Structures are given as C-alpha cells and as structure tokens.
Amino acid sequence: MKPFFAGLCLLLLANTVGAAATEETVNLASGTAVTSHRFAGQASRGAVVLWLTGQDGRLEEEHRAAAYLSGLGLEVWLTDWLAPYFLPQAAPSIAQVPEADLVEWLEAMRQRHAGRPLVLVASGHATTLPLRATAGWQSRFKAPSPVAGAVLLWPLLYQDPEPGEEPEYNPVVTQTQLNLAMLVPMSSAGYWWREAMRAAFEAAGSRVRLTVLPGLRDRFYHRGDAVTQEQAEGARLGEILAPHITSLLKETRP
C-alpha cells in the first residue's frame, strides 16, 4: 500500500472510532464532574463495560478496542479517572482518586443501567480503581455487588518485594469478592507472582480465571519500545478482551 493511501486509511479509521463515541458526564456530590467516552453498542439491554483508565491518558488502542466491543453489542464507558482531579499521569496519582467518588459513580452507573450486567476493565496500577469502587459500594449499600466481574490486565496490586520475600498486596485484594479474569503478560514482573496473587484473591472469596499472554510485556499496547508482536496484539486488544468479558457474564457470582 502506498504511503498516501495508508495514511488516508489510518485517518479514516481514527475518525470512525472517534465518531462512535459520545461524551457523557456524571456530576458527583463532591462537585467532581466525571466525563466518559460512551460507545453505545448495538443493543440497549445488553451488558455494560465500565473501563477505568487514567495513568496513561488517552490511548487510541483503548478507544479502538472500545469501538470493537460496542460492535459486538456491548455498551462501553471509557473513563479517565485522573483528569477530573487534574492529577499527573503517574502511578502514585491513582491512589489519590477518592473512594467515595468511585462508589457514587458506580451507583450512578447501576441506576442508569438498571437490570443490565456490569463488567469492569482496568490495567496496571489502575486495577485498584474498579476493585475499590466495588468493595466500597458493597460496604456502603450492604448489598450483593452490582458487578458481574472484572477484567484485570497486568494488575499491579503489590509492592515490589525484597529478594526471597513474598509481595505485599494492596489491601483492596483482601476486600474483593468478584469473578475476575486476570491477564498477565509472560514477560512481566507480575508473571512470577501470578499464582500468589490468584491465591490471595481466592482466599478473600473471589474466583479467578488466570490467562498468561505469551511474548508480551506490561503495557504491551502502548509501549514506546513495543516489538512487532506487541504492536500486533495491541491492534487486536478488543478481540483479546471480548472472550473474557463474555465468560464473566456467564458465571454465577461468588
């Protein structure tokens, strides 16, 4: 393909993805306005995917994946959780997102999509966000979780341990009782702790389906040094996520 036509195709693809989403804002009691990109999907009664992001800003790979999932009939809300608080795009900022806001937003999503199953998605350090939202919601409302499950991409929920020691997990791990699909790249530090993390989740009452992604590293779809395989897998991120979302929707809740 000639460079001009290749560039034109990429431009058309980007415009198509952008046109598929609308901006939706939820105003919280704290005064915070949380804006999401909503990919409406083809069905008004199907499952809703709440994709919580923030550390890496807007990523076209995630927007394309959200558009792909909406083409399967899923409604996707892609939400940057650092932007509303003007926090730096860095891992330490994730912990500064107020839990009360996460809980109120999740309740707003539950009310808006009453009777429809919710599936949460997040990656890296941001995987604490859906887990905090769900655990906080259950603590506040004293009711079964409104969430069918969560897909966690390379979850970074631990502090790097000293040599020979086990990792120390984020407290939210022991507060979580969900169906989880945990996707761990083989060429990542978390690969070595995958079974220990699964055991920690399961000890708290979660059910975990663990999948290893061969030949990939953390952040594989938005690395500056991504190799050919990582670029190829990043281009099909939606296809990677879809079967895990489908599986979560079929499972009974813990």
mmCIF file of C-alpha atoms in Angstrom:
data_model
loop_
_atom_site.group_PDB
_atom_site.id
_atom_site.type_symbol
_atom_site.label_atom_id
_atom_site.label_comp_id
_atom_site.label_asym_id
_atom_site.label_seq_id
_atom_site.Cartn_x
_atom_site.Cartn_y
_atom_site.Cartn_z
ATOM 1 C CA MET A 1 0.000 0.000 0.000
ATOM 2 C CA LYS A 2 1.374 3.418 -0.947
ATOM 3 C CA PRO A 3 2.159 5.783 1.954
ATOM 4 C CA PHE A 4 -0.539 8.276 0.944
ATOM 5 C CA PHE A 5 -3.307 5.683 0.870
ATOM 6 C CA ALA A 6 -2.035 4.033 4.051
ATOM 7 C CA GLY A 7 -2.169 7.380 5.833
ATOM 8 C CA LEU A 8 -5.644 8.055 4.453
ATOM 9 C CA CYS A 9 -6.905 4.692 5.712
ATOM 10 C CA LEU A 10 -5.491 5.341 9.174
ATOM 11 C CA LEU A 11 -7.126 8.778 9.225
ATOM 12 C CA LEU A 12 -10.485 7.320 8.233
ATOM 13 C CA LEU A 13 -10.147 4.633 10.904
ATOM 14 C CA ALA A 14 -9.360 7.213 13.582
ATOM 15 C CA ASN A 15 -12.340 9.332 12.534
ATOM 16 C CA THR A 16 -14.612 6.292 12.569
ATOM 17 C CA VAL A 17 -13.523 5.373 16.092
ATOM 18 C CA GLY A 18 -13.950 8.933 17.317
ATOM 19 C CA ALA A 19 -17.424 9.181 15.750
ATOM 20 C CA ALA A 20 -18.540 6.014 17.564
ATOM 21 C CA ALA A 21 -18.243 7.643 20.987
ATOM 22 C CA THR A 22 -20.175 10.381 22.737
ATOM 23 C CA GLU A 23 -19.117 12.235 25.867
ATOM 24 C CA GLU A 24 -21.217 11.626 28.975
ATOM 25 C CA THR A 25 -20.671 13.453 32.271
ATOM 26 C CA VAL A 26 -21.733 12.350 35.745
ATOM 27 C CA ASN A 27 -21.785 15.137 38.339
ATOM 28 C CA LEU A 28 -20.934 13.832 41.806
ATOM 29 C CA ALA A 29 -21.881 15.193 45.225
ATOM 30 C CA SER A 30 -18.255 16.181 45.814
ATOM 31 C CA GLY A 31 -18.517 18.656 42.942
ATOM 32 C CA THR A 32 -16.396 16.470 40.683
ATOM 33 C CA ALA A 33 -17.553 16.008 37.098
ATOM 34 C CA VAL A 34 -16.504 12.633 35.689
ATOM 35 C CA THR A 35 -16.589 12.509 31.889
ATOM 36 C CA SER A 36 -16.628 9.239 29.965
ATOM 37 C CA HIS A 37 -16.460 8.311 26.307
ATOM 38 C CA ARG A 38 -19.562 6.203 25.737
ATOM 39 C CA PHE A 39 -19.653 3.663 22.935
ATOM 40 C CA ALA A 40 -23.348 2.873 22.764
ATOM 41 C CA GLY A 41 -23.234 -0.553 21.157
ATOM 42 C CA GLN A 42 -25.976 -2.107 19.070
ATOM 43 C CA ALA A 43 -28.217 -3.176 21.924
ATOM 44 C CA SER A 44 -29.890 -1.127 24.640
ATOM 45 C CA ARG A 45 -30.370 -4.043 27.028
ATOM 46 C CA GLY A 46 -27.063 -5.886 26.866
ATOM 47 C CA ALA A 47 -24.075 -5.830 29.170
ATOM 48 C CA VAL A 48 -22.247 -2.622 30.051
ATOM 49 C CA VAL A 49 -18.451 -2.466 30.205
ATOM 50 C CA LEU A 50 -17.001 0.180 32.532
ATOM 51 C CA TRP A 51 -13.349 0.691 31.542
ATOM 52 C CA LEU A 52 -11.459 2.733 34.134
ATOM 53 C CA THR A 53 -8.230 4.382 32.963
ATOM 54 C CA GLY A 54 -6.101 7.412 33.726
ATOM 55 C CA GLN A 55 -2.414 6.794 34.249
ATOM 56 C CA ASP A 56 -1.544 6.914 30.559
ATOM 57 C CA GLY A 57 -4.049 9.477 29.309
ATOM 58 C CA ARG A 58 -5.983 8.914 26.106
ATOM 59 C CA LEU A 59 -4.824 5.809 24.257
ATOM 60 C CA GLU A 60 -6.119 5.210 20.747
ATOM 61 C CA GLU A 61 -5.685 1.458 21.223
ATOM 62 C CA GLU A 62 -8.221 1.545 24.050
ATOM 63 C CA HIS A 63 -10.652 3.649 22.033
ATOM 64 C CA ARG A 64 -10.403 1.263 19.091
ATOM 65 C CA ALA A 65 -10.929 -1.690 21.433
ATOM 66 C CA ALA A 66 -13.979 0.002 22.961
ATOM 67 C CA ALA A 67 -15.407 0.599 19.483
ATOM 68 C CA TYR A 68 -14.781 -3.052 18.627
ATOM 69 C CA LEU A 69 -16.587 -4.229 21.761
ATOM 70 C CA SER A 70 -19.529 -1.942 21.028
ATOM 71 C CA GLY A 71 -19.759 -3.596 17.624
ATOM 72 C CA LEU A 72 -20.395 -6.860 19.470
ATOM 73 C CA GLY A 73 -23.414 -5.318 21.186
ATOM 74 C CA LEU A 74 -21.697 -4.211 24.398
ATOM 75 C CA GLU A 75 -22.065 -0.686 25.739
ATOM 76 C CA VAL A 76 -18.662 0.658 26.805
ATOM 77 C CA TRP A 77 -17.896 3.596 29.092
ATOM 78 C CA LEU A 78 -14.208 4.529 28.822
ATOM 79 C CA THR A 79 -13.377 6.795 31.742
ATOM 80 C CA ASP A 80 -10.174 8.661 32.638
ATOM 81 C CA TRP A 81 -10.139 8.933 36.432
ATOM 82 C CA LEU A 82 -7.176 11.276 36.812
ATOM 83 C CA ALA A 83 -8.431 14.062 34.548
ATOM 84 C CA PRO A 84 -11.322 15.184 36.829
ATOM 85 C CA TYR A 85 -8.847 15.904 39.644
ATOM 86 C CA PHE A 86 -6.116 17.380 37.423
ATOM 87 C CA LEU A 87 -3.726 14.743 38.737
ATOM 88 C CA PRO A 88 -0.431 13.949 36.994
ATOM 89 C CA GLN A 89 -0.479 10.943 34.695
ATOM 90 C CA ALA A 90 1.594 8.794 37.033
ATOM 91 C CA ALA A 91 1.092 5.671 39.122
ATOM 92 C CA PRO A 92 1.048 7.475 42.528
ATOM 93 C CA SER A 93 -1.917 9.567 41.355
ATOM 94 C CA ILE A 94 -4.181 6.520 41.180
ATOM 95 C CA ALA A 95 -4.344 6.243 44.971
ATOM 96 C CA GLN A 96 -5.479 9.893 45.216
ATOM 97 C CA VAL A 97 -8.803 9.229 43.487
ATOM 98 C CA PRO A 98 -11.414 9.460 46.293
ATOM 99 C CA GLU A 99 -13.142 6.173 47.022
ATOM 100 C CA ALA A 100 -16.401 7.964 47.775
ATOM 101 C CA ASP A 101 -16.452 9.315 44.224
ATOM 102 C CA LEU A 102 -15.735 5.882 42.760
ATOM 103 C CA VAL A 103 -18.602 4.402 44.771
ATOM 104 C CA GLU A 104 -21.068 7.159 43.863
ATOM 105 C CA TRP A 105 -20.152 6.875 40.180
ATOM 106 C CA LEU A 106 -20.614 3.093 40.232
ATOM 107 C CA GLU A 107 -24.021 3.538 41.843
ATOM 108 C CA ALA A 108 -24.936 6.075 39.139
ATOM 109 C CA MET A 109 -23.940 3.524 36.502
ATOM 110 C CA ARG A 110 -26.008 0.842 38.237
ATOM 111 C CA GLN A 111 -29.071 3.074 38.351
ATOM 112 C CA ARG A 112 -28.682 4.231 34.767
ATOM 113 C CA HIS A 113 -28.339 0.650 33.512
ATOM 114 C CA ALA A 114 -30.792 -0.995 35.910
ATOM 115 C CA GLY A 115 -31.132 -4.702 35.273
ATOM 116 C CA ARG A 116 -28.124 -4.842 32.955
ATOM 117 C CA PRO A 117 -24.921 -6.649 33.995
ATOM 118 C CA LEU A 118 -21.813 -4.529 34.576
ATOM 119 C CA VAL A 119 -18.275 -5.689 33.791
ATOM 120 C CA LEU A 120 -15.286 -3.592 34.877
ATOM 121 C CA VAL A 121 -11.973 -3.359 32.997
ATOM 122 C CA ALA A 122 -8.664 -1.789 34.035
ATOM 123 C CA SER A 123 -4.924 -2.266 33.638
ATOM 124 C CA GLY A 124 -1.730 -1.853 35.650
ATOM 125 C CA HIS A 125 -1.935 0.337 38.747
ATOM 126 C CA ALA A 126 -5.422 1.459 37.682
ATOM 127 C CA THR A 127 -6.764 -2.006 38.524
ATOM 128 C CA THR A 128 -7.203 -0.722 42.079
ATOM 129 C CA LEU A 129 -9.958 1.617 40.839
ATOM 130 C CA PRO A 130 -12.658 -0.932 39.917
ATOM 131 C CA LEU A 131 -11.802 -3.046 42.949
ATOM 132 C CA ARG A 132 -12.061 -0.071 45.319
ATOM 133 C CA ALA A 133 -15.306 1.007 43.662
ATOM 134 C CA THR A 134 -16.877 -2.421 44.063
ATOM 135 C CA ALA A 135 -15.658 -3.081 47.611
ATOM 136 C CA GLY A 136 -16.695 0.421 48.670
ATOM 137 C CA TRP A 137 -20.120 0.027 47.071
ATOM 138 C CA GLN A 138 -20.750 -3.219 48.940
ATOM 139 C CA SER A 139 -19.614 -1.665 52.212
ATOM 140 C CA ARG A 140 -21.881 1.352 51.749
ATOM 141 C CA PHE A 141 -25.024 -0.334 50.449
ATOM 142 C CA LYS A 142 -24.726 -3.670 52.291
ATOM 143 C CA ALA A 143 -25.968 -5.497 49.211
ATOM 144 C CA PRO A 144 -24.659 -8.006 46.681
ATOM 145 C CA SER A 145 -22.283 -6.449 44.176
ATOM 146 C CA PRO A 146 -23.890 -4.947 41.058
ATOM 147 C CA VAL A 147 -20.812 -6.071 39.120
ATOM 148 C CA ALA A 148 -20.734 -9.362 37.195
ATOM 149 C CA GLY A 149 -16.937 -9.372 37.205
ATOM 150 C CA ALA A 150 -13.759 -7.550 36.260
ATOM 151 C CA VAL A 151 -11.021 -7.993 33.667
ATOM 152 C CA LEU A 152 -7.621 -7.048 35.098
ATOM 153 C CA LEU A 153 -4.809 -6.518 32.591
ATOM 154 C CA TRP A 154 -1.341 -6.958 34.180
ATOM 155 C CA PRO A 155 -2.675 -5.976 37.631
ATOM 156 C CA LEU A 156 -0.039 -4.125 39.640
ATOM 157 C CA LEU A 157 -1.537 -4.629 43.069
ATOM 158 C CA TYR A 158 1.593 -5.251 45.091
ATOM 159 C CA GLN A 159 4.790 -3.589 46.235
ATOM 160 C CA ASP A 160 7.993 -4.953 44.755
ATOM 161 C CA PRO A 161 9.286 -7.455 47.325
ATOM 162 C CA GLU A 162 12.798 -7.845 48.619
ATOM 163 C CA PRO A 163 14.686 -10.842 47.194
ATOM 164 C CA GLY A 164 13.335 -14.060 48.665
ATOM 165 C CA GLU A 165 10.213 -12.431 50.123
ATOM 166 C CA GLU A 166 6.576 -12.619 49.089
ATOM 167 C CA PRO A 167 4.961 -9.436 47.703
ATOM 168 C CA GLU A 168 2.782 -7.266 49.919
ATOM 169 C CA TYR A 169 -0.600 -6.809 48.268
ATOM 170 C CA ASN A 170 -2.790 -3.743 48.154
ATOM 171 C CA PRO A 171 -5.456 -4.072 50.892
ATOM 172 C CA VAL A 172 -8.195 -4.000 48.248
ATOM 173 C CA VAL A 173 -7.183 -7.534 47.224
ATOM 174 C CA THR A 174 -8.443 -8.917 50.544
ATOM 175 C CA GLN A 175 -11.626 -6.820 50.273
ATOM 176 C CA THR A 176 -12.600 -8.149 46.846
ATOM 177 C CA GLN A 177 -15.188 -10.853 46.219
ATOM 178 C CA LEU A 178 -15.699 -10.940 42.471
ATOM 179 C CA ASN A 179 -15.354 -13.100 39.414
ATOM 180 C CA LEU A 180 -12.039 -11.976 37.948
ATOM 181 C CA ALA A 181 -10.306 -12.535 34.622
ATOM 182 C CA MET A 182 -6.628 -11.815 35.218
ATOM 183 C CA LEU A 183 -4.483 -11.357 32.090
ATOM 184 C CA VAL A 184 -0.749 -11.483 32.806
ATOM 185 C CA PRO A 185 1.940 -10.977 30.125
ATOM 186 C CA MET A 186 4.611 -13.659 30.327
ATOM 187 C CA SER A 187 7.477 -11.163 30.008
ATOM 188 C CA SER A 188 6.451 -9.076 33.010
ATOM 189 C CA ALA A 189 7.483 -8.919 36.641
ATOM 190 C CA GLY A 190 3.954 -9.824 37.675
ATOM 191 C CA TYR A 191 4.239 -13.130 35.833
ATOM 192 C CA TRP A 192 6.311 -14.536 38.695
ATOM 193 C CA TRP A 193 3.674 -13.578 41.270
ATOM 194 C CA ARG A 194 0.601 -14.573 39.261
ATOM 195 C CA GLU A 195 -0.230 -17.695 41.256
ATOM 196 C CA ALA A 196 0.375 -15.973 44.597
ATOM 197 C CA MET A 197 -1.904 -13.109 43.564
ATOM 198 C CA ARG A 198 -4.586 -15.506 42.420
ATOM 199 C CA ALA A 199 -4.339 -17.310 45.762
ATOM 200 C CA ALA A 200 -4.688 -14.007 47.643
ATOM 201 C CA PHE A 201 -7.818 -13.096 45.680
ATOM 202 C CA GLU A 202 -9.316 -16.545 46.132
ATOM 203 C CA ALA A 203 -8.598 -16.538 49.867
ATOM 204 C CA ALA A 204 -10.760 -13.406 50.102
ATOM 205 C CA GLY A 205 -13.635 -15.056 48.235
ATOM 206 C CA SER A 206 -13.020 -14.133 44.599
ATOM 207 C CA ARG A 207 -12.986 -16.600 41.720
ATOM 208 C CA VAL A 208 -10.067 -16.043 39.363
ATOM 209 C CA ARG A 209 -9.553 -17.171 35.793
ATOM 210 C CA LEU A 210 -5.852 -16.633 35.024
ATOM 211 C CA THR A 211 -4.593 -16.231 31.447
ATOM 212 C CA VAL A 212 -0.921 -15.838 30.503
ATOM 213 C CA LEU A 213 -0.199 -13.711 27.421
ATOM 214 C CA PRO A 214 2.934 -15.176 25.787
ATOM 215 C CA GLY A 215 5.542 -12.906 24.228
ATOM 216 C CA LEU A 216 4.128 -9.724 25.748
ATOM 217 C CA ARG A 217 5.190 -7.236 28.428
ATOM 218 C CA ASP A 218 3.256 -4.912 30.716
ATOM 219 C CA ARG A 219 1.708 -2.021 28.765
ATOM 220 C CA PHE A 220 2.243 -4.008 25.556
ATOM 221 C CA TYR A 221 -0.245 -1.959 23.554
ATOM 222 C CA HIS A 222 1.219 1.435 24.390
ATOM 223 C CA ARG A 223 4.942 0.961 24.871
ATOM 224 C CA GLY A 224 7.372 3.249 23.084
ATOM 225 C CA ASP A 225 9.642 0.254 22.508
ATOM 226 C CA ALA A 226 6.908 -2.207 21.526
ATOM 227 C CA VAL A 227 8.129 -5.056 19.337
ATOM 228 C CA THR A 228 6.211 -6.326 16.317
ATOM 229 C CA GLN A 229 4.236 -8.931 18.271
ATOM 230 C CA GLU A 230 3.203 -6.389 20.903
ATOM 231 C CA GLN A 231 2.071 -3.956 18.226
ATOM 232 C CA ALA A 232 0.055 -6.692 16.541
ATOM 233 C CA GLU A 233 -1.602 -7.764 19.792
ATOM 234 C CA GLY A 234 -2.279 -4.152 20.716
ATOM 235 C CA ALA A 235 -4.123 -3.719 17.428
ATOM 236 C CA ARG A 236 -6.459 -6.554 18.428
ATOM 237 C CA LEU A 237 -6.965 -5.522 22.049
ATOM 238 C CA GLY A 238 -10.727 -5.665 21.712
ATOM 239 C CA GLU A 239 -10.531 -9.227 20.408
ATOM 240 C CA ILE A 240 -8.357 -10.178 23.388
ATOM 241 C CA LEU A 241 -10.814 -8.719 25.900
ATOM 242 C CA ALA A 242 -14.081 -9.906 24.343
ATOM 243 C CA PRO A 243 -13.992 -13.620 25.298
ATOM 244 C CA HIS A 244 -13.042 -12.802 28.886
ATOM 245 C CA ILE A 245 -15.951 -10.381 29.206
ATOM 246 C CA THR A 246 -18.279 -12.987 27.727
ATOM 247 C CA SER A 247 -17.048 -15.639 30.164
ATOM 248 C CA LEU A 248 -17.599 -13.366 33.160
ATOM 249 C CA LEU A 249 -21.177 -12.718 32.065
ATOM 250 C CA LYS A 250 -21.901 -16.447 32.061
ATOM 251 C CA GLU A 251 -20.574 -17.181 35.540
ATOM 252 C CA THR A 252 -22.564 -17.198 38.750
ATOM 253 C CA ARG A 253 -21.385 -14.628 41.289
ATOM 254 C CA PRO A 254 -19.332 -15.552 44.379
#
